[in-house]
Amino acid sequence: MQRIAEIMAQKAKKLLASGEVRRVLGWERVELFGAAPTFFGSQERLAGFVYDETCGANLSKYLIAAGKKDGRTLVFLKPCDTYSLNQLVTEHRVPREKVVAVGVPCHGMRDVRGEMLERCEVCQKKHVGCDEVLADPEPAPREKANRFEGVEAIEAMTPEARFEFWRGELSRCICCNACRNACPACSCVQCVFDNPASGVAGKASADDFEENLFHIIRAFHVAGRCTDCGECARACPQHIPLQLLNRKIIKDLGALYGEYQAGEKVGLRSPLTDYAEGDAEPGDFVERGGAGC
């Protein structure tokens, strides 16, 4: 990916020099974690610019803050990231006119352990809504994969086994909020969990119920808006497969309302916010083959 990284850096320098953009949003090498999201405000700063398989972070959420600053921001987006940008523009979180979105190829990203991210193993996404897409000097073939395979495995369990599975996974949660902070769909100005009056801000779970509550509430909060970018699972230091909760809802929305992909284009309305006469009624889920997670 060295060649594409050089092309990206050259483009960033050119747009900064021309004044077309005020800043560049990309990745910079950091110790221990490979690369981290970074704003570059000058050509000199771009000396630290990198793009490789450690650049797994979805940059779209950082555009919320950038959109409030003067001038435009050049951002480099992997295919899955572009869906998040479209969704944020749809929700009026990011002013599209203040972004120069350049799509970049992705051969799959790895976590801090060097393992391929699960989302990359099943990804079939292509760039959407970019101003430009850089050609891939070394295109890699992708095998067709079923992203709902993990969800279907849990659906096949007995209710008791499913409960034990999630109790085991969620019991590892340390309430660090990394999943929420990385998630592009979690874009509220103030999260309810940060409200001092809520009684749950910045503390460990009091019991098993609270341990489950946060992640279940968050999954429902992003229902119909989650683009399946996998940032929640990537950011989790405890390696909890949080994307399974979101994919379960995505799968059920497809079964109830037909094929739908959040962020596929700007202005696309979620089935949960767009009424149609043929919408599912109570009880339809089970009749259409739905199962619990």
Coordinates of N, CA and C in Angstrom, one line a residue, residues 130-222:
C130 N -18.3 9.9 -3.0 CA -17.0 10.6 -3.0 C -16.9 11.6 -4.1
D131 N -16.0 12.6 -3.8 CA -15.7 13.6 -4.9 C -14.7 13.0 -5.9
E132 N -13.9 12.0 -5.4 CA -12.9 11.3 -6.2 C -12.6 10.0 -5.6
V133 N -12.3 9.0 -6.4 CA -11.8 7.8 -5.9 C -10.5 7.5 -6.5
L134 N -9.4 7.3 -5.7 CA -8.1 7.0 -6.2 C -8.0 5.5 -6.7
A135 N -7.5 5.3 -7.9 CA -7.4 4.0 -8.4 C -6.4 3.1 -7.6
D136 N -6.8 1.9 -7.5 CA -6.0 0.9 -6.7 C -4.9 0.3 -7.5
P137 N -3.6 0.7 -7.2 CA -2.5 0.1 -8.0 C -2.4 -1.4 -7.9
E138 N -2.9 -2.0 -6.8 CA -2.8 -3.4 -6.6 C -4.1 -4.0 -6.1
P139 N -5.1 -4.0 -7.0 CA -6.4 -4.5 -6.6 C -6.4 -5.9 -6.1
A140 N -7.1 -6.1 -5.0 CA -7.1 -7.5 -4.4 C -8.5 -8.1 -4.6
P141 N -8.6 -9.3 -5.1 CA -9.9 -10.0 -5.3 C -10.6 -10.2 -3.9
R142 N -11.9 -10.1 -3.9 CA -12.6 -10.3 -2.7 C -13.6 -11.5 -2.8
E143 N -13.5 -12.4 -1.9 CA -14.4 -13.5 -1.9 C -15.8 -13.1 -1.3
K144 N -16.8 -13.6 -1.9 CA -18.2 -13.4 -1.4 C -18.3 -14.0 0.0
A145 N -18.8 -13.2 0.9 CA -18.9 -13.7 2.3 C -20.3 -13.3 2.9
N146 N -20.7 -14.1 3.8 CA -22.0 -13.8 4.5 C -21.8 -13.1 5.8
R147 N -22.0 -11.8 5.8 CA -21.8 -11.0 7.0 C -22.7 -11.4 8.2
F148 N -23.8 -12.1 7.9 CA -24.7 -12.5 8.9 C -24.5 -13.9 9.4
E149 N -23.4 -14.5 9.1 CA -23.1 -15.8 9.5 C -23.0 -15.9 11.0
G150 N -22.4 -15.0 11.7 CA -22.3 -15.0 13.1 C -23.6 -14.8 13.8
V151 N -24.5 -13.9 13.2 CA -25.8 -13.7 13.8 C -26.6 -15.0 13.6
E152 N -26.6 -15.6 12.5 CA -27.3 -16.8 12.3 C -26.9 -17.9 13.2
A153 N -25.7 -18.0 13.6 CA -25.2 -19.0 14.5 C -25.8 -18.8 15.9
I154 N -25.9 -17.5 16.3 CA -26.5 -17.2 17.6 C -28.0 -17.4 17.6
E155 N -28.7 -17.1 16.5 CA -30.1 -17.3 16.3 C -30.4 -18.8 16.4
A156 N -29.5 -19.7 16.0 CA -29.7 -21.1 16.1 C -29.6 -21.7 17.5
M157 N -29.1 -20.9 18.4 CA -29.0 -21.4 19.8 C -30.4 -21.4 20.5
T158 N -30.5 -22.1 21.6 CA -31.7 -22.0 22.4 C -31.7 -20.6 23.1
P159 N -32.8 -20.2 23.6 CA -32.9 -18.9 24.3 C -31.9 -18.9 25.5
E160 N -31.8 -20.0 26.2 CA -30.9 -20.1 27.3 C -29.4 -19.9 26.9
A161 N -29.1 -20.6 25.8 CA -27.7 -20.5 25.3 C -27.4 -19.1 24.8
R162 N -28.3 -18.5 24.2 CA -28.1 -17.1 23.7 C -27.9 -16.2 24.9
F163 N -28.7 -16.4 25.9 CA -28.5 -15.5 27.1 C -27.2 -15.7 27.7
E164 N -26.7 -16.9 27.8 CA -25.4 -17.2 28.4 C -24.3 -16.7 27.6
F165 N -24.5 -16.7 26.2 CA -23.5 -16.2 25.3 C -23.3 -14.7 25.6
W166 N -24.4 -14.0 25.6 CA -24.3 -12.5 25.8 C -23.9 -12.1 27.2
R167 N -24.3 -12.9 28.1 CA -23.8 -12.6 29.5 C -22.3 -12.8 29.6
G168 N -21.8 -13.8 28.9 CA -20.3 -14.0 28.9 C -19.6 -12.9 28.2
E169 N -20.1 -12.5 27.1 CA -19.4 -11.4 26.3 C -19.5 -10.0 27.0
L170 N -20.7 -9.7 27.4 CA -20.9 -8.3 28.0 C -20.4 -8.2 29.4
S171 N -20.1 -9.3 30.1 CA -19.6 -9.2 31.4 C -18.1 -8.7 31.4
R172 N -17.5 -8.7 30.2 CA -16.1 -8.2 30.1 C -16.1 -6.7 29.9
C173 N -17.2 -6.1 29.7 CA -17.3 -4.6 29.5 C -16.7 -3.9 30.7
I174 N -15.8 -2.9 30.4 CA -15.2 -2.1 31.5 C -15.7 -0.7 31.5
C175 N -16.8 -0.5 30.8 CA -17.5 0.9 30.8 C -16.5 2.0 30.3
C176 N -15.7 1.7 29.4 CA -14.7 2.7 28.9 C -15.3 3.7 27.9
N177 N -16.5 3.3 27.3 CA -17.2 4.1 26.3 C -16.4 4.2 24.9
A178 N -15.4 3.3 24.7 CA -14.7 3.4 23.5 C -15.6 3.1 22.3
C179 N -16.5 2.1 22.4 CA -17.5 1.8 21.4 C -18.3 3.0 21.0
R180 N -18.8 3.7 22.0 CA -19.7 4.8 21.7 C -18.9 6.0 21.1
N181 N -17.7 6.2 21.6 CA -16.9 7.3 21.1 C -16.4 7.1 19.7
A182 N -16.2 5.9 19.3 CA -15.7 5.6 17.9 C -16.9 5.5 16.9
C183 N -18.1 5.2 17.4 CA -19.2 5.0 16.5 C -19.7 6.3 15.8
P184 N -19.7 6.3 14.5 CA -20.2 7.5 13.8 C -21.7 7.8 14.0
A185 N -22.5 6.7 14.3 CA -23.9 6.9 14.5 C -24.2 7.5 15.9
C186 N -23.2 7.4 16.8 CA -23.4 8.0 18.1 C -22.9 9.5 18.0
S187 N -23.7 10.3 17.6 CA -23.3 11.7 17.3 C -24.1 12.7 18.1
C188 N -24.8 12.3 19.1 CA -25.5 13.2 19.9 C -24.6 14.3 20.6
V189 N -25.1 15.5 20.7 CA -24.3 16.5 21.3 C -23.9 16.1 22.8
Q190 N -24.9 15.6 23.5 CA -24.6 15.0 24.8 C -25.3 13.7 24.9
C191 N -24.5 12.7 25.3 CA -25.1 11.3 25.4 C -25.8 11.3 26.8
V192 N -26.9 10.5 26.8 CA -27.6 10.3 28.1 C -26.7 9.7 29.1
F193 N -25.8 8.9 28.7 CA -24.9 8.3 29.7 C -23.8 9.2 30.2
D194 N -23.7 10.4 29.7 CA -22.8 11.5 30.2 C -23.6 12.5 31.1
N195 N -24.8 12.3 31.2 CA -25.6 13.2 32.0 C -25.4 12.9 33.5
P196 N -24.9 13.8 34.3 CA -24.6 13.6 35.7 C -25.8 13.2 36.5
A197 N -27.0 13.6 36.0 CA -28.3 13.3 36.7 C -28.7 11.9 36.4
S198 N -28.1 11.2 35.4 CA -28.5 9.9 35.1 C -28.1 8.8 36.1
G199 N -27.0 9.1 36.8 CA -26.5 8.2 37.8 C -25.6 7.1 37.3
V200 N -25.4 7.1 36.0 CA -24.6 6.0 35.4 C -23.3 6.6 34.7
A201 N -23.1 7.9 34.8 CA -21.9 8.4 34.1 C -20.6 8.1 34.8
G202 N -19.7 7.5 34.0 CA -18.3 7.3 34.5 C -18.2 6.4 35.7
K203 N -19.0 5.3 35.7 CA -18.8 4.3 36.8 C -19.0 2.9 36.3
A204 N -18.5 2.0 37.1 CA -18.7 0.6 36.7 C -20.1 0.2 36.9
S205 N -20.5 -0.9 36.2 CA -21.9 -1.4 36.3 C -22.2 -1.9 37.7
A206 N -23.3 -1.5 38.2 CA -23.7 -1.9 39.6 C -24.1 -3.4 39.6
D207 N -24.7 -3.9 38.5 CA -25.1 -5.3 38.5 C -25.2 -5.8 37.1
D208 N -25.6 -7.1 36.9 CA -25.7 -7.7 35.6 C -26.7 -6.9 34.7
F209 N -27.7 -6.4 35.3 CA -28.7 -5.6 34.5 C -28.1 -4.4 33.8
E210 N -27.4 -3.6 34.6 CA -26.7 -2.4 34.0 C -25.7 -2.8 33.0
E211 N -25.0 -3.9 33.2 CA -24.0 -4.4 32.3 C -24.6 -4.6 30.9
N212 N -25.8 -5.2 30.8 CA -26.4 -5.4 29.6 C -27.1 -4.2 29.0
L213 N -27.6 -3.4 29.9 CA -28.4 -2.2 29.5 C -27.7 -1.3 28.6
F214 N -26.5 -0.9 28.9 CA -25.8 0.1 28.0 C -25.7 -0.3 26.6
H215 N -25.3 -1.6 26.3 CA -25.1 -2.0 25.0 C -26.4 -2.3 24.2
I216 N -27.4 -2.7 25.0 CA -28.7 -2.9 24.3 C -29.4 -1.6 24.0
I217 N -29.3 -0.6 24.9 CA -29.8 0.7 24.6 C -29.1 1.3 23.4
R218 N -27.8 1.2 23.3 CA -27.0 1.7 22.3 C -27.3 1.1 20.9
A219 N -27.5 -0.2 20.9 CA -27.9 -0.9 19.7 C -29.2 -0.4 19.1
F220 N -30.2 -0.2 20.0 CA -31.5 0.3 19.6 C -31.4 1.8 19.1
H221 N -30.5 2.5 19.8 CA -30.3 3.9 19.5 C -29.8 4.1 18.0
V222 N -29.0 3.2 17.6 CA -28.4 3.3 16.2 C -29.2 2.4 15.2

